[in-house]
Amino acid sequence: MPSTILGKRIKRKEDPRLIQGRGHYVDDIKLDGMLHMAFARSIHAHARIKSVNVAAARSSPGVVDVITGEEIKGKLGLVPCAAGIEGLKVPDHPCLATGKVCYVGEPIAAVVATDRYLARDAADKIEVDYEPLPVVTDPEKALQAGSTVIHPELGDNVAFVARLEGGDWKAVESDSSLKVIKQRLINQRLAPASMETRGVVAHYSPGEETLTVWSSTQIPHILKTQLALMLGIDEPHCRVIAPEVGGGFGSKLNLYGEEGVACYASRKLGKPVKWIESRRENLLATVHGRDQINDVEVYVQPDGKVVGLKCWIIADLGAYHQLLTPAIPTLTALMILGCYHIKNVFVETKGVFTNKMATDAYRGAGRPEATYVIERVMDMVARELNMDAADLRMKNFPSPDEFPLDLPTGVTYDTANYQKTLKRLLKISGYSRLRKEQEKLRKQGKYLGLGLSTYVEICAMGPSSRMPAGGWEFGAVKVEPTGKVMVLSGTSPHGQGEETTFAQIAADVLGIPFDDVTVYHGDTFQVPMGIGTFGSRTTAVGGTAIHNAAMQIRKKMARIASHKLGVKPGELIFSEGKIHTRDGAKSMGFAEVAAEAIFAKQLPEGIEPGLAAHSFFEPSNYTFPFGAHLAVTEVDAETGEIKLRNYYAVDDCGRVINPMLVDGQIHGGLAQGIGQALWESHVYDENGQLMTGTLMDYAVPKAHQFPWFETETMETKTPINPLGAKGVGEAGTIGSTPAIVNAVVDALRPLGVRHLDMPLQPEKVWRILKQHATA
Amino acid sequence: MIPEPFEYHIPKNLEEASRLLAQFGGEGKILAGGHSLVPMMKLRLAAPKHLIDLGRLTDLKYIRESDGRIEIGALTTHFQIQSSSLLKEKCPLLPETAREIGDVQVRNKGTIGGSLAHSDPAADWPAAILALAGEIQARNVSSSRWIPASEFFVDLLTTALGGDEVLTAIRVPVAPPRSGHAYLKLHHPASGYAMVGVAAQVLLNEARHIESASVGVTGVGPKAYRATAVEEALRGKAPSRQNLEAAAAHAAEGIDVNSDLYASAEYRSHLAQVYTRRALEKALERAHGK
C-alpha cells in the first residue's frame, strides 16, 4: 500500500516557533544567580607564556573569579580526541593554555563576572607576558627539517601518516600504453560559520551533586560522557541538553575547552555559568574545515578508461586535535575514487601540525575534498583525451547491476545508477544546446563554461565497527493514554527538520495523523541513549530506529486489538487513526486500543501493560548517495568577474521522506559548496594572524549571489535500512564545488587554462586574461 | 563583539544634540542609524565615551524639492531614498546608489547623513554626492553652513565637519534635461562595500556631444574622490567608445590605491577604469534616451 505520508511535502513542525522567535537557544536560558564568562585568548600563534597576571582583572567591576590554566591543571581533564588512527600522535590539549600557546585565539584564562559586558571588559585587563617562538603556518614548511616543532615532545610536526592501497600497481606501472596525468590541487581552509555561534550554560547543583549543561551541540550524549570524564563526575549525575541549535555544519560535533571551563567554574562557584561565543571567537576558535594539499596522479587508457589513481594528501590539522581532527582527511582517502570503477588506488595521507586553529568536520568532512580531487581529475582527463566531460564519465561509471560494488579503497557501495542521474541532468540542462552556445560565444571572444560533477558520498554513519563512539542510533516510541504519540531520538538535529520527518515515519507505521506525533531529542535525561547528528545519518540511522520502535508498538497494539475484536493480528490494518479489518467491518480507534493497553483491564495473556518501545538500530554498512550537477558560468573578459548563470542538480539520496526538506538541504548545501569555489577562504598570514577574522573579511555566501537552482531528485533505495533512505545533509556541498571550478576552467579553455585554485576570485581570473592578452 | 563602556544620550532636538557634541568634544560621537559605527564599536576599533543618538530628531527625515534643488534630511534612510518617487524623477542617481548599499536591514536603518559623516572609504554615498556636486549642511549651536562635497571628504574616516558640528542635510541639483546618470559597483564578497564604485552624471549639449561629465569614485583610495582628469578629458567630446576608454584610463590617476585580500592595488586601478567607462556608457545611453 503506498504511504499516505512518507514522500509528502509537509511543512516543518518546528518552524512556527522558530520563525516567530519563540524557540529557546542556549542564550535564551536564564537562571537565578547566573554568572557570565569571557576568555582571554592568545594574540600570538606560538609563544612561551612567561606569566599571566590576573590582578587587574580580579579587581575589575563585577568580577567573581578568574580561572587560569595553572589552576585547572590536574582538576579538569584534557580536550579529548576520539580518532582511532594507528600511530597517531596526540599532544596534550588543556582547556586553558599553560606554559605555551600554539595558535592565535587559544584560551588562556577565563573571567567569571555578574554580567557579560563586565566579563568582557575584565578579560581585556589580563596581562600575559609572552616570549614569541618561531611560527609555522604552512604545512609543507612544517614538514621540512629545521622547522620549528610545535609539540617538541612528539618529535616532529607529523601527527600521522596513513596509507591506503589496493589493486595491482606493478601491472599498472609497467603498462606503457597508459597516459599519466598529474596535478596539485589545494582545498583551502574554511570557516563553518553557523548562524548561532557556540554557547554553553553549566549549572552544578552542590546539594544533588548534579551537573546540567545546556550546550549548542550536535552530540549531547557524547558530550555528557566526555564532560563526566573531564570533570570526574559520575555520569548519571551529568545531564546535557541541546536546546534549539542554530546550525553546526560539523563544528559542533565536538567538545571544546570552553565547555569544560564553564562546568569547572559552575562547580567551583556553585552557580550557573554562561558563555556565549562572539562571532569573532567563532571565526577564530571554533574548528575550521578542509585545508588539504592534494597531489594526484591518474593512469588512463587511450580510450578514456581510468585504471589507477594515486594521491598524496597533506592535511593541515592546526595546532591541536579536536574530537575528530585527524579522522577527517582519512575520509578523503576512502572516497577518492568517486563514482568510477577505478581498480587501482594508492593514497598517502599525512596529518601535519601548524600554528593555526584545529581543522575538523565541516559539512562533507573529507568527502568534498575527495570529490574535488576526482571530479577535477576527470575533467582534466577528458580534456587531455579531447573527449566530452560527460562521455568520459559515462565510460568510467560501473553499471547499476554491479552493486553492491567493492572498491579497492575497502568500501562497498550499496546501490547506484550513476548513468541515470547524469542522463537526466544532461536532459534538463539542455547540455548539448549549451555546448553549441558555448562554441558560438567563443567565436565572439566570450567565455561561457560548463562544469559537470558526478559525485558519490559516504553517509548514514555508520557501522559501529568504523565509528569511535558507536554508529548505532536510539529511537523510542511511546503511546500516551490519550492516543497521542511521543517519539524520542538519540540524534540531535540542529536545523535539519527531523521533528517533522520522524513524525512522518512514526505516523506512517501507526496509521495516525502526523499532528498526533511529537518528537523530542537533545536531552540526555529524556532520551536515555544516543550518538548524535552528523555524517548525514539522522534520518537513515535515527529514523530507522524510530521506524523499528514504532513497528514493535504496532505489533503489540495489533495483538491487543485482535483480542478485543476476535480476529487474527495479521488481518488488522492501521490507518486514519483506526485499527481495523480490511473490509472495515471490525474496527477500534487507535486511542481506544492505547487505553486498553495502558489501563490493562482485559489484556490477552502474556502481554505486558503499557505502550513504549525502543530500538537501537545498527546499520550493517554506510550508504552512498550520489548525483549529477552542472554549473553554467560566464567570465567577464575585462574584469575576470564570474557570473554563475545556471545551476542544475539531480540528486539521489535514496528514499525521500519529505521532498521539501530534501530541497532545503540541497539548496543550503549548494550555497556552501559554491561559496568555497568562488569566495570563501580562511587566511592566516605567515605570523599566524587570522586575516579573515570578521564577516567583513570572511565571505560567507549570501542568497542574492545565487541564481535559481534547478533541482530534481531520483530514488535509488538502499537495502541497508528498511526505510531505504540514504541521507542528504551534505550532498549539495560535496557535489557543487568541483562543478563550479570545472565550469570556470572550461570557460577559460581557449586561453589554455588547465587548472585554477580556489577561491576563484576575479583578480585571479583577470591576471590570466591579462597574461593572455599581452602574450 | 562587545563594545567598551559608553554613555548613551538621546537629545530631544538638534540644539540639544549640538550642545552635547560641543560639551563632549572628541569623546562624543553622533549615532545616526549606527550601521557603520556600531560594528566598529563592537570590534573595539572605535570607543567613543558618549554616544549621542539622533533617533528622536524625526524632522531630519525628509526629501523635498525647492529652487531647482533637492534637499534630503540627514536621517533619511537609504531605503527612503531608494523608494522615493520624487528622486526617481528628479535625481535618479540617488535611488540607483541607494539600491546598492548593504542589505535590506542596512537600508532600512542606515541613514545618508550617518554614512556621509562616517566617510568610510568604500561607502556608496560619497561617490554619488561628489558626482552630483552636492553640498552638505553642518550646524552647531550657533551657526549653519553648506560645505561643497568636493571639500567635505578630507581623508580616511575624516570629514570637514567641525568637532561641534552635526551633519543635518544634503542638497543636490535637480538633474537637467539631456542628462544621464549611473552608479556601478563591484561588491566586496564579504562586506558588501564597494571594491570599486563609480557614480557618473553626464550632460549632453545640443549637438549630442558631452557638455560635461562628473565622476565620483569610491572604494579605490583612502577617501572617495572626483575623477577630474576623466571629466576634463571628456569635455566637449563625442561619446565614442574610444573617447570614453581614453578618458576612463585616468580613473585612478594620482590616487594611493587600496589593496586587500580580494583586490590588489593594480587590479583595483584596472577595475576603476573599467567601471568608470561602463558607468559613463550607461549614463550616456540614458542621456541619449531623453
CSV table of C-alpha atoms in Angstrom, one decimal, chain A residues 116-117 120-121 124 278-280 636 638-639 641 679 692 694-699 702 705 761-763 766-767 770, chain B residues 1-5 43-44 186 188-191 193 195 241 245 261-264 266-267 270-271 274-275 277-278:
chain,number,residue,atom,x,y,z
A,116,ARG,CA,28.6,39.5,30.2
A,117,TYR,CA,29.8,43.0,29.4
A,120,ARG,CA,34.5,41.0,28.6
A,121,ASP,CA,35.9,44.3,29.9
A,124,ASP,CA,41.0,42.7,28.4
A,278,SER,CA,31.2,36.0,19.9
A,279,ARG,CA,31.3,35.9,16.1
A,280,ARG,CA,34.9,36.9,16.2
A,636,ASP,CA,33.7,38.9,-17.7
A,638,GLU,CA,37.5,42.7,-18.9
A,639,THR,CA,37.4,42.2,-15.1
A,641,GLU,CA,34.3,38.5,-12.6
A,679,TRP,CA,34.5,33.3,-2.4
A,692,THR,CA,39.7,36.9,7.8
A,694,THR,CA,35.3,39.1,10.9
A,695,LEU,CA,32.4,38.7,8.5
A,696,MET,CA,33.5,41.9,6.9
A,697,ASP,CA,36.5,39.9,5.6
A,698,TYR,CA,35.4,36.3,5.5
A,699,ALA,CA,33.0,35.9,2.6
A,702,LYS,CA,24.6,35.1,0.6
A,705,GLN,CA,24.6,35.8,-5.0
A,761,GLN,CA,38.4,35.5,-7.1
A,762,PRO,CA,38.1,37.8,-10.0
A,763,GLU,CA,41.6,39.1,-9.7
A,766,TRP,CA,41.8,38.7,-14.6
A,767,ARG,CA,45.6,38.0,-14.3
A,770,LYS,CA,45.7,39.9,-19.0
B,1,MET,CA,31.6,41.8,19.8
B,2,ILE,CA,31.0,43.7,23.0
B,3,PRO,CA,31.9,47.4,22.9
B,4,GLU,CA,33.8,49.3,25.6
B,5,PRO,CA,31.6,51.1,28.1
B,43,LEU,CA,35.1,45.2,17.4
B,44,ARG,CA,36.6,47.8,19.8
B,186,LEU,CA,31.6,45.7,-7.6
B,188,HIS,CA,33.2,43.1,-1.8
B,189,PRO,CA,32.1,39.5,-1.4
B,190,ALA,CA,32.2,39.6,2.4
B,191,SER,CA,31.3,43.1,3.5
B,193,TYR,CA,31.1,47.5,0.5
B,195,MET,CA,35.6,47.2,-4.1
B,241,ARG,CA,33.9,54.2,-27.2
B,245,GLU,CA,38.1,54.5,-22.9
B,261,LEU,CA,42.8,40.1,0.3
B,262,TYR,CA,40.3,40.4,-2.6
B,263,ALA,CA,41.9,43.0,-4.8
B,264,SER,CA,45.5,44.3,-5.2
B,266,GLU,CA,46.9,47.0,-9.5
B,267,TYR,CA,43.7,45.2,-10.0
B,270,HIS,CA,42.1,48.4,-13.5
B,271,LEU,CA,38.6,48.0,-12.1
B,274,VAL,CA,36.6,49.6,-16.5
B,275,TYR,CA,33.8,50.6,-14.1
B,277,ARG,CA,33.9,53.6,-18.7
B,278,ARG,CA,30.9,51.4,-18.1
